[in-house]
Short mmCIF file of C-alpha atoms in Angstrom, two decimals:
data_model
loop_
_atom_site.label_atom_id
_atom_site.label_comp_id
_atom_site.label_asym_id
_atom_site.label_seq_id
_atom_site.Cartn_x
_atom_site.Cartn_y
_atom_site.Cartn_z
CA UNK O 1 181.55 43.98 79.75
CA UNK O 2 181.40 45.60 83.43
CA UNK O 3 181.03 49.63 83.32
CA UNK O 4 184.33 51.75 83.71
CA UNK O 5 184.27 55.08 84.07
CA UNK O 6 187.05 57.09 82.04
CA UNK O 7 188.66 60.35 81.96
CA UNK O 8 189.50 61.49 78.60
CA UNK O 9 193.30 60.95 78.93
CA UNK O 10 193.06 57.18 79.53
CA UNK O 11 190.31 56.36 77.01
CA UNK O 12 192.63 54.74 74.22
CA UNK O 13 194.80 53.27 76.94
CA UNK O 14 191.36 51.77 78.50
CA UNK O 15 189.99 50.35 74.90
CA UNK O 16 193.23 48.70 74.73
CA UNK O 17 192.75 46.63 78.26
CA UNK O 18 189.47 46.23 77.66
CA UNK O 19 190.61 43.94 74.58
CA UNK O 20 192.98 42.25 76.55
CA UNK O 21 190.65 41.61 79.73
CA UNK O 22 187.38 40.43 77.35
CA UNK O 23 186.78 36.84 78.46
CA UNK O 24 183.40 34.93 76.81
CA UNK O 25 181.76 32.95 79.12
CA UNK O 26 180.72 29.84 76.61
CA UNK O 27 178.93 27.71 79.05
CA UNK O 28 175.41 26.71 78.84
CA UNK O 29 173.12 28.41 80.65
CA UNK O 30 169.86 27.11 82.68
CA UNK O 31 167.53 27.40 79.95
CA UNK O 32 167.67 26.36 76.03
CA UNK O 33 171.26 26.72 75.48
CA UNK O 34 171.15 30.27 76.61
CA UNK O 35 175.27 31.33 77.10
CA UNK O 36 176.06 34.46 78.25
CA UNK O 37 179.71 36.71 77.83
CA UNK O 38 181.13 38.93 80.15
CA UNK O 39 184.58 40.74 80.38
CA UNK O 40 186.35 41.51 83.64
CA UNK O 41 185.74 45.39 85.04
CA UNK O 42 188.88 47.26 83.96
CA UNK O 43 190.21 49.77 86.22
CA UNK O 44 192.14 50.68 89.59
CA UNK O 45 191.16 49.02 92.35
CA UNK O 46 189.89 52.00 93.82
CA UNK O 47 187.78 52.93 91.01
CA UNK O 48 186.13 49.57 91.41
CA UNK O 49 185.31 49.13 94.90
CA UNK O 50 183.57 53.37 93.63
CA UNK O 51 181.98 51.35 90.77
CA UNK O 52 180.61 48.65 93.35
CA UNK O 53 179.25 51.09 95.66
CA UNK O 54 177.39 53.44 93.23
CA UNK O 55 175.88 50.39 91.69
CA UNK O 56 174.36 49.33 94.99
CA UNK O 57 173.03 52.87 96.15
CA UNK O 58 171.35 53.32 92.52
CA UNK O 59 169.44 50.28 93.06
CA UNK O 60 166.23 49.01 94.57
CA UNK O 61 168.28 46.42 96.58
CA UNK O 62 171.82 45.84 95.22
CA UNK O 63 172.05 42.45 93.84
CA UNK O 64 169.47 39.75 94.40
CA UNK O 65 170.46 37.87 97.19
CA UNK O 66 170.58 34.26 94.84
CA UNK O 67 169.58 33.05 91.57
CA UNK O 68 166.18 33.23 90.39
CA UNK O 69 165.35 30.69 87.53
CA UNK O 70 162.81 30.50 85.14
CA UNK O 71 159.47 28.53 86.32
CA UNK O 72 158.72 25.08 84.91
CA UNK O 73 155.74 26.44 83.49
CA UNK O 74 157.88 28.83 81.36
CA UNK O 75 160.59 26.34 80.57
CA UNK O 76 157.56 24.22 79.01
CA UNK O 77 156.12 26.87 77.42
CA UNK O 78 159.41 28.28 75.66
CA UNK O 79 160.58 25.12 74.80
CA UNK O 80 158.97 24.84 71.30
CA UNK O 81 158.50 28.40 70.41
CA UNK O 82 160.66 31.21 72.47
CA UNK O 83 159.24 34.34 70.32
CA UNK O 84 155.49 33.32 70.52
CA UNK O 85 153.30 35.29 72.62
CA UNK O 86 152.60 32.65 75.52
CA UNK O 87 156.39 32.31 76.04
CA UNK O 88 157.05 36.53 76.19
CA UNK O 89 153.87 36.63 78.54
CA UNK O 90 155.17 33.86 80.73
CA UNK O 91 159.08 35.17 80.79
CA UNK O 92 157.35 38.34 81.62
CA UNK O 93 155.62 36.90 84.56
CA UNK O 94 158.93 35.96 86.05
CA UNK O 95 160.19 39.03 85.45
CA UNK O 96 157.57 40.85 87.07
CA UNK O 97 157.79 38.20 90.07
CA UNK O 98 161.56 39.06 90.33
CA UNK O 99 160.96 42.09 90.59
CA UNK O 100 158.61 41.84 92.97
CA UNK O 101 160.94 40.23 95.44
CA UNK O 102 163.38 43.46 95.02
CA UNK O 103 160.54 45.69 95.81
CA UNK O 104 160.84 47.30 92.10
CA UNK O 105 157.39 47.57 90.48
CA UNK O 106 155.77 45.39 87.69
CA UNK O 107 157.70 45.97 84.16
CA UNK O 108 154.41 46.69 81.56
CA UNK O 109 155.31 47.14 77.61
CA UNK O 110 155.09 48.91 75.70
CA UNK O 111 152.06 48.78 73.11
CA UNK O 112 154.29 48.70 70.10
CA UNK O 113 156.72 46.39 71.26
CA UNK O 114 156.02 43.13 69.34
CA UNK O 115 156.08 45.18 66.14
CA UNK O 116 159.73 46.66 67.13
CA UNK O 117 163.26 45.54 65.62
CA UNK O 118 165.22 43.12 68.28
CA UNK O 119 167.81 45.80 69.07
CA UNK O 120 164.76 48.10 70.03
CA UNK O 121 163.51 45.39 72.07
CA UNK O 122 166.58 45.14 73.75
CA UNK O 123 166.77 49.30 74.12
CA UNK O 124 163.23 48.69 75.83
CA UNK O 125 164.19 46.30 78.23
CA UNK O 126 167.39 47.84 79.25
CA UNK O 127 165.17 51.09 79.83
CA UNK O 128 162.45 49.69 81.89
CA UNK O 129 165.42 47.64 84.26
CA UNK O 130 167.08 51.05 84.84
CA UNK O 131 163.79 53.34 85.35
CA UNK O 132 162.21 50.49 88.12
CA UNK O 133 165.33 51.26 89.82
CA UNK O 134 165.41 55.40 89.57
CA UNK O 135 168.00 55.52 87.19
CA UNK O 136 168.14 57.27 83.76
CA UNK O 137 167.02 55.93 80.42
CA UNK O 138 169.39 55.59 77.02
CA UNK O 139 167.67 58.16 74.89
CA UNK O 140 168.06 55.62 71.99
CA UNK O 141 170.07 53.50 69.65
CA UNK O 142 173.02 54.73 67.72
CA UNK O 143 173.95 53.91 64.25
CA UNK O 144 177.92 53.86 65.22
CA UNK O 145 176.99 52.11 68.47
CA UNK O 146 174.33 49.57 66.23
CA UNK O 147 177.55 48.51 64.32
CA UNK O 148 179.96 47.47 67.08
CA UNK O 149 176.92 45.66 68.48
CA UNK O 150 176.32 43.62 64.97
CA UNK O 151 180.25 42.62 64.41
CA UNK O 152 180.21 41.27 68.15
CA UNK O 153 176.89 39.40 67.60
CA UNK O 154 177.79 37.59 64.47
CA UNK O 155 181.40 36.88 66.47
CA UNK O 156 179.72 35.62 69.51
CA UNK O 157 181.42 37.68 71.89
CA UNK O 158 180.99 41.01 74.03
CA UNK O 159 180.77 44.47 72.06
CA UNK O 160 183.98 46.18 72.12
CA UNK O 161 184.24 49.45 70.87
CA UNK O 162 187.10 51.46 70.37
CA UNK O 163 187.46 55.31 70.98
CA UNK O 164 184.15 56.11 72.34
CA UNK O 165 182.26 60.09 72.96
CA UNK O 166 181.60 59.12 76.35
CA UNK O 167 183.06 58.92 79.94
CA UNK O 168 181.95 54.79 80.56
CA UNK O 169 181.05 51.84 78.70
CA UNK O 170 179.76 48.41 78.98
CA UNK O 171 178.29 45.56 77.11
CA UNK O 172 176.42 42.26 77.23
CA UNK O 173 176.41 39.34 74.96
CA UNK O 174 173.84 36.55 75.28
CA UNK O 175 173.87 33.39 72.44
CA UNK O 176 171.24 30.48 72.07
CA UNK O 177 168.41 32.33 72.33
CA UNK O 178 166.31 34.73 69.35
CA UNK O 179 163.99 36.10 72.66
CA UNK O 180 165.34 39.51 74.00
CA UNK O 181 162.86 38.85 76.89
CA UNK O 182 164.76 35.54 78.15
CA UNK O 183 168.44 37.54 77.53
CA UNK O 184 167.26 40.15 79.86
CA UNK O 185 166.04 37.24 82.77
CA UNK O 186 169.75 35.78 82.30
CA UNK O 187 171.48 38.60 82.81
CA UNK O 188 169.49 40.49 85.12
CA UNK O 189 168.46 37.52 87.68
CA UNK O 190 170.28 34.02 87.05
CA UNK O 191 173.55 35.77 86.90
CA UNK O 192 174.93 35.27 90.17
CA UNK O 193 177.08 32.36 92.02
CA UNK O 194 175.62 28.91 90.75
CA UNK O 195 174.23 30.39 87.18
CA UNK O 196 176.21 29.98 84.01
CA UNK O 197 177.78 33.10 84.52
CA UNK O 198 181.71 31.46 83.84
CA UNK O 199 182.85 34.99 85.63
CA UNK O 200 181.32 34.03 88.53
CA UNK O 201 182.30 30.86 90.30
CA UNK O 202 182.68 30.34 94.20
CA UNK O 203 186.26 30.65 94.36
CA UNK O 204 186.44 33.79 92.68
CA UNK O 205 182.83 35.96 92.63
CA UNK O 206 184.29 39.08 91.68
CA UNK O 207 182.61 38.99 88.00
CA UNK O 208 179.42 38.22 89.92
CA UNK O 209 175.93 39.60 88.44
CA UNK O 210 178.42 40.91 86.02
CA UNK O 211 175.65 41.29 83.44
CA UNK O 212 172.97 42.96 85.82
CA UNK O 213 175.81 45.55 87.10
CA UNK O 214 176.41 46.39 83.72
CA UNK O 215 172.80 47.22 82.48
CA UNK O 216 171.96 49.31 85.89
CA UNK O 217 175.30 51.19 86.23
CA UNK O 218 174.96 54.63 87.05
CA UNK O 219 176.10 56.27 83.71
CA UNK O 220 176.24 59.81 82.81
CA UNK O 221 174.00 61.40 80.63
CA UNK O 222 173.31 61.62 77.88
CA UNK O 223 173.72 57.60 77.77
CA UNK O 224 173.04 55.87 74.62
CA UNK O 225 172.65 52.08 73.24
CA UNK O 226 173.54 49.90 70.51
CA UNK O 227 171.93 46.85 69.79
CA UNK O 228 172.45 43.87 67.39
CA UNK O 229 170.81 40.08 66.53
CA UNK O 230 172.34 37.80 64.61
CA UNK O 231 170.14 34.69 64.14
CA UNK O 232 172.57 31.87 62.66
CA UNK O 233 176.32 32.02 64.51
CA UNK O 234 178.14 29.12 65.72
CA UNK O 235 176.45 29.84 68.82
CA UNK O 236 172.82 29.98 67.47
CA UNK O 237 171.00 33.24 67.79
CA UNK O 238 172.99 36.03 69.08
CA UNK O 239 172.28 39.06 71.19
CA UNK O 240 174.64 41.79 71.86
CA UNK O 241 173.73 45.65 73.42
CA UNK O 242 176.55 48.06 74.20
CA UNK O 243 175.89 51.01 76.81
CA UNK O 244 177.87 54.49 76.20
CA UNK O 245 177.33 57.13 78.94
CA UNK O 246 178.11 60.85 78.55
CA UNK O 247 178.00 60.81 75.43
CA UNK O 248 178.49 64.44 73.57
CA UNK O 249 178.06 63.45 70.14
CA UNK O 250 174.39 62.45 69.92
CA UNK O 251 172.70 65.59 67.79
CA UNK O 252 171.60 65.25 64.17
CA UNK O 253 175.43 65.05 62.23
CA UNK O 254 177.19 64.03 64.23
CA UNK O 255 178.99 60.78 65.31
CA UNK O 256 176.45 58.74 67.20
CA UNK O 257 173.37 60.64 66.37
CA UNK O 258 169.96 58.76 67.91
CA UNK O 259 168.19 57.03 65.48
CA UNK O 260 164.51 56.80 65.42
CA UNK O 261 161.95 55.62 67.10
CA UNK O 262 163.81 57.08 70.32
CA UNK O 263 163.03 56.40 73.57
CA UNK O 264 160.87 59.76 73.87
CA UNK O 265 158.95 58.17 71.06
CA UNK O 266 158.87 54.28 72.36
CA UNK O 267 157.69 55.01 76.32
CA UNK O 268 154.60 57.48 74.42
CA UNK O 269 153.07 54.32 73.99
CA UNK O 270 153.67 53.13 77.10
CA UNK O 271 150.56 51.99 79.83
CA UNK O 272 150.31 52.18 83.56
CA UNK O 273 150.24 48.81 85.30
CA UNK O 274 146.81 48.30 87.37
CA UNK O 275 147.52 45.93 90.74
CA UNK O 276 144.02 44.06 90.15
CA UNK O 277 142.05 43.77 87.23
CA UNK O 278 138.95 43.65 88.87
CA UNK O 279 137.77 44.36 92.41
CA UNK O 280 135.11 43.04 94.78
CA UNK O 281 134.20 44.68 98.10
CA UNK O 282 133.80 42.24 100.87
CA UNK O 283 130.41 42.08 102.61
CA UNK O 284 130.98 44.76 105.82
CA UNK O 285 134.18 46.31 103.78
CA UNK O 286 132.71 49.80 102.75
CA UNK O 287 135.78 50.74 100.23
CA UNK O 288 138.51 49.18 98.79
CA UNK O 289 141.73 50.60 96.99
CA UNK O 290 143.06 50.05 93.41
CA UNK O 291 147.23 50.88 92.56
CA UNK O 292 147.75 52.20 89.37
CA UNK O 293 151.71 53.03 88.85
CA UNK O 294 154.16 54.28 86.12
CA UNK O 295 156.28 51.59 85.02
CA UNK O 296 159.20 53.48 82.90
CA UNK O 297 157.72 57.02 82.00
CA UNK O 298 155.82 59.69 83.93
CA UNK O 299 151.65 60.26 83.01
CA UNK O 300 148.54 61.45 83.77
CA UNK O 301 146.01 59.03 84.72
CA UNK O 302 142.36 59.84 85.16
CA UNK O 303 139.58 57.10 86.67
CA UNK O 304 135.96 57.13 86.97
CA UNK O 305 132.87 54.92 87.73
CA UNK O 306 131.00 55.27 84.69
CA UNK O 307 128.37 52.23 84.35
CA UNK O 308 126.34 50.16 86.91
CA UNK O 309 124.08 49.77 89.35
CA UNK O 310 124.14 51.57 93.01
CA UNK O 311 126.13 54.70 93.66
CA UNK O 312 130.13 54.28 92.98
CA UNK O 313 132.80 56.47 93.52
CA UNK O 314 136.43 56.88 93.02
CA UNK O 315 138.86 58.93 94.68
CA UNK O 316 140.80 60.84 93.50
CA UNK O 317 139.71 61.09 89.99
CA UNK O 318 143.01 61.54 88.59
CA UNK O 319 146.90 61.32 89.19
CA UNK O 320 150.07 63.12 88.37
CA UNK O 321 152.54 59.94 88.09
CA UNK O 322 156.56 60.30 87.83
CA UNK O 323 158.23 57.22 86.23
CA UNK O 324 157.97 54.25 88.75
CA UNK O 325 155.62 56.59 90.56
CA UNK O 326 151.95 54.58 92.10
CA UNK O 327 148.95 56.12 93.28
CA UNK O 328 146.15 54.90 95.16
CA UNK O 329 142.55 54.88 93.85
CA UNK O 330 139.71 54.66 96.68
CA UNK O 331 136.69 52.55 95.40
CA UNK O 332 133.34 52.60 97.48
CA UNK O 333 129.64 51.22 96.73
CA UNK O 334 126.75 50.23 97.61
CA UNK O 335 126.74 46.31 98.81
CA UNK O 336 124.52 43.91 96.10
CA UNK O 337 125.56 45.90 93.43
CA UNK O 338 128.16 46.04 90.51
CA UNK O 339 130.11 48.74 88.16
CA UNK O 340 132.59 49.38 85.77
CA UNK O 341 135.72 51.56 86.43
CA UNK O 342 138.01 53.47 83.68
CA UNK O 343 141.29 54.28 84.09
CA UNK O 344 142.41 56.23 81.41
CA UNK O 345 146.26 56.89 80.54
CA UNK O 346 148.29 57.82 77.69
CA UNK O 347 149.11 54.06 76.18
CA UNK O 348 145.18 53.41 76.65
CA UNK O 349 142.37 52.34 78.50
CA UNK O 350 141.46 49.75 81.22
CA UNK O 351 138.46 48.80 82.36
CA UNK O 352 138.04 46.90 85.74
CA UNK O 353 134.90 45.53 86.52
CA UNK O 354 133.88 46.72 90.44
CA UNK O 355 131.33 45.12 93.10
CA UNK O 356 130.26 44.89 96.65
CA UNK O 357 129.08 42.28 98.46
CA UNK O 358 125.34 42.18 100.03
CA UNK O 359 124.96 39.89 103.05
CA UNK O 360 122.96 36.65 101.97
CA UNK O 361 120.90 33.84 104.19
CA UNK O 362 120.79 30.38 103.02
CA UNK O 363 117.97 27.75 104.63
CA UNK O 364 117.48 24.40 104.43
CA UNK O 365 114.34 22.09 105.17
CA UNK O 366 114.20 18.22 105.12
CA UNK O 367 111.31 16.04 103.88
CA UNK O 368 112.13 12.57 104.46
CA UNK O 369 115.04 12.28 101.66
CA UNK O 370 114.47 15.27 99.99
CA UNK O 371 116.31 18.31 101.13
CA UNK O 372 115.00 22.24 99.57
CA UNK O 373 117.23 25.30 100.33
CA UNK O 374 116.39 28.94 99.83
CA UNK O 375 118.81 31.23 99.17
CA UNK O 376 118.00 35.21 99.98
CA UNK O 377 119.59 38.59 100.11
CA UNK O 378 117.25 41.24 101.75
CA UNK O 379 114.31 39.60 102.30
CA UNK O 380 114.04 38.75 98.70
CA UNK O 381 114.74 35.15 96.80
CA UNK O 382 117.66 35.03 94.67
CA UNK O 383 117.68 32.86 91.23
CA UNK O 384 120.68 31.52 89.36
CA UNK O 385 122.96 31.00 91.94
CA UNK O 386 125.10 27.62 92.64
CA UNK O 387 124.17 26.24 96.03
CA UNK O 388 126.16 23.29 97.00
CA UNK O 389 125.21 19.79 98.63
CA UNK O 390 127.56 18.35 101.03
CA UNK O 391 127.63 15.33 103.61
CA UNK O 392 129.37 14.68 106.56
CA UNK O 393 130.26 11.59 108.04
CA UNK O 394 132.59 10.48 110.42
CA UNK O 395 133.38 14.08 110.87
CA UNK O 396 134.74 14.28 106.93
CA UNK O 397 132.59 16.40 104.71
CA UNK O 398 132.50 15.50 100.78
CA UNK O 399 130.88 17.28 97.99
CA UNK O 400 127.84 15.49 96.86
CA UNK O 401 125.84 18.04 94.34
CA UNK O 402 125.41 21.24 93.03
CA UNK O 403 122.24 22.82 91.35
CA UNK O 404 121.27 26.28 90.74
CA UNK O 405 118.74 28.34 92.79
CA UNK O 406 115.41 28.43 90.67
CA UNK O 407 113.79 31.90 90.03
CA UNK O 408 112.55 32.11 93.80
CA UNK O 409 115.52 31.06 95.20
CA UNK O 410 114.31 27.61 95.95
CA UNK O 411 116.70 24.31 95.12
CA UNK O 412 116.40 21.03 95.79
CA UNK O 413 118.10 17.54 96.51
CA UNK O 414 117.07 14.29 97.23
CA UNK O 415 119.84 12.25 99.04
CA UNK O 416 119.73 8.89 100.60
CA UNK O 417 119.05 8.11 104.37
CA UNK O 418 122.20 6.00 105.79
CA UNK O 419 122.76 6.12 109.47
CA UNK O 420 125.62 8.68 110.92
CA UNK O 421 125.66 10.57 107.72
CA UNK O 422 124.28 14.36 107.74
CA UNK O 423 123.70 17.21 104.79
CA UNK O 424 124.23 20.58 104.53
CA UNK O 425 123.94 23.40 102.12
CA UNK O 426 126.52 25.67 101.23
CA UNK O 427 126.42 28.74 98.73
CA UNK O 428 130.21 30.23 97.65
CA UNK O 429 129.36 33.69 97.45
CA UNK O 430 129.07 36.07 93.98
CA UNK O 431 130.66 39.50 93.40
CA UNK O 432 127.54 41.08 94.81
CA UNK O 433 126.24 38.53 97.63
CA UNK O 434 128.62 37.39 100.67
CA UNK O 435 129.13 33.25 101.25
CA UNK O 436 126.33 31.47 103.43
CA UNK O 437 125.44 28.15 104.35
CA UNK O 438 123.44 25.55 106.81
CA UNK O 439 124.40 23.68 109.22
CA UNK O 440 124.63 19.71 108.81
CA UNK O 441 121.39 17.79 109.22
CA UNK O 442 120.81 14.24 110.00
CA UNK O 443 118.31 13.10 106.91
CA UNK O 444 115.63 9.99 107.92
CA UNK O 445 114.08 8.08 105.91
CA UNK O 446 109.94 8.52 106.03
CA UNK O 447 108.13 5.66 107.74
CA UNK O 448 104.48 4.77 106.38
CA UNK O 449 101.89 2.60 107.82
CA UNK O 450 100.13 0.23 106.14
CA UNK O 451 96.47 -0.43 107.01
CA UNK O 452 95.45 -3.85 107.10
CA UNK O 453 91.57 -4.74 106.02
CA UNK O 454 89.96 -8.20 107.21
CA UNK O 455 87.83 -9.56 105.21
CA UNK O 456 84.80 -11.46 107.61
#
């Protein structure tokens, strides 16, 4: 159901169009039977092209520019088991790569979200969309709201309330799917022309990303939610959520009063989102930088160096974050050495292992067939380490070993001596020593002379 706006004159007259104009989209979607409903935006014409605009100025980019679908490796993943954790983790990765093509920051959740009710799910998701994209939170779910949201679900269609406390409304229904994390992928990026979206076709792409515009409209506050699941309808598992904004009737008593956990409560849970989870400074890079940003809620967020070897430091020690807010943590050391680095925020703590790079020197002497390297990092052998045997001939070069430097730094090969074939020695680089290798060398085979004794 696309957002309308009403004034409190034309709210019956609007509930009463809005059950003539509902239209359920019962096509099959991309993914596992996933359908999706929508009903038609109901208002002036003017009011519409207001509706259009406001929707594109309180987002990162307006609407994606095409479909995204879910990755093979999802679709294989999901296939048996759509509410196990490697199916949320993957539909999450999509997500998060969705969003990255907007520009909107990684969406982290919350730590109690697995042990949440599916219409708190849903109130999560819907929250996180509209925060990445600066606009306000529901403050929670409504018992009222929670009703019209269950009769739609187990009906298979849109929530359709009737006389609401609020100035807009709109609602999504998804069916075929138990996962509130695939619902939200549907209607927030395969929603456009060429998805399921039955609204949306491309003779007529008015009800175009119809869902999306729905969950990021620019409501009012306070805005609320309701939420419903249904797991057996003729449709399979059913999702509904319903979106009221400005709505006056939220406190303790009285007609929608929030229910708990609330929002306030959910996002207190919630962690920052790191851009690396670990970091290694290049030989010759003196510093690198680590991102840590507020996905949905703003924090506090301290860091420091607090174990290892050489002398690390992190700048600055701690940031003031708003919701979607990132700030940028400065990371220097000393090269050949390795640390640990805490970031600690509300939701928890993350540890990121840190190290710089020492340059290294890698040299290689032949015997006859048998080739020794020594691998060394200021002026001093260095054991442990995989150094690499490779050939070239006819200007291709193959892998033909590895072995691991011995406690000196020594390691050796013995190859065989074929004409127009050379060997070299390469060593990939740790997180405290830079790459290094040799050069290729042509390998010949040692020639002995045998002394001949006459006998007289």
């Amino acid at each position: 159901m696309s957002p309308t706006r009403l004034s409190p004159r034309s709210r019956l007259l609007a509930t009463l169009l809005l059950a003539l104009g509902l239209v359920l989209a019962s096509g099959q979607a991309a993914f596992a039977g996933v359908a999706t409903g929508h009903a038609h935006l109901v208002t002036s014409l003017a009011r519409t092209a207001h509706f259009r605009a406001s929707a594109l100025s309180a987002t990162a980019s307006g609407d994606p520019a095409a479909n995204v679908e879910l990755s093979a490796a999802t679709e294989q993943v999901c296939s048996s088991d759509q509410l196990g954790s490697s199916c949320q983790n993957a539909v999450l990765s999509d997500i998060n790569a969705a969003r990255a093509a907007e520009g909107v920051a990684p969406m982290t959740l919350p730590a109690s979200y697995n042990s949440l009710t599916v219409p708190q799910q849903l109130l999560v998701l819907a929250n996180l969309e509209r925060i990445g994209r600066g606009l306000i939170p529901a403050q929670g779910l409504s018992a009222s709201l929670n009703t019209i949201a269950s009769v739609a679900a187990l009906a298979d269609v849109d929530p359709n309330p009737g006389l609401i406390n609020g100035d807009a409304v709109s609602a999504n229904w998804a069916g075929g799917t138990p996962s509130p994390l695939l619902a939200d992928f549907m209607w927030m990026y395969d929603d456009g022309p060429g998805s399921m979206n039955l609204d949306c076709t491309w003779n007529n792409t008015s009800g175009c990303w119809g869902h999306r515009h729905d969950i990021l409209f620019p409501f009012d506050g306070p805005l609320i939610m309701g939420a419903a699941y249904a797991p057996n309808t003729l449709d399979g598992p059913s999702l509904t959520e319903l979106f009221v904004g400005g709505d006056t009737a939220t406190a303790v008593g009285q007609a929608d009063a929030l229910l708990e956990p609330t929002w306030a409560t959910i996002s207190s849970s919630l962690q920052f989102v790191l851009s690396a989870t670990s970091m290694v400074l290049a030989h010759g890079a003196g510093s690198g930088q680590l991102v840590v940003s507020a996905s949905a809620t703003g924090m506090n967020v301290s860091a420091a160096i607090t174990s290892g070897s050489g002398n690390w430091q992190v700048s600055p020690s701690s940031c003031a974050l708003a919701p979607g807010q990132s700030c940028a943590l400065t990371v220097t050391g000393t090269p050949g050495t390795a640390g640990a680095l805490i970031v600690i925020g509300p939701g928890g703590t993350e540890t990121v292992p840190v190290s710089s790079q020492a340059s290294s020197s890698l040299r290689m002497t032949v015997a006859g067939t048998k080739i020794t390297g020594h691998l060394s990092a200021g002026g001093s052998g260095v054991g442990g380490q995989r150094v690499t045997l490779y050939k070239r001939v006819s200007g291709r070069t193959s892998l033909v070993s590895n072995s691991r430097t011995g406690g000196g730094g020594s390691v050796t090969f013995h190859v065989s001596a074929r004409a127009g074939t050379s060997y070299g020695l390469a060593f990939a680089g740790s997180s405290t020593l830079a790459a290094a290798s040799t050069g290729p060398v042509q390998v010949h085979a040692s020639r002995h002379r045998r002394s001949r004794h006459h006998r007289r």
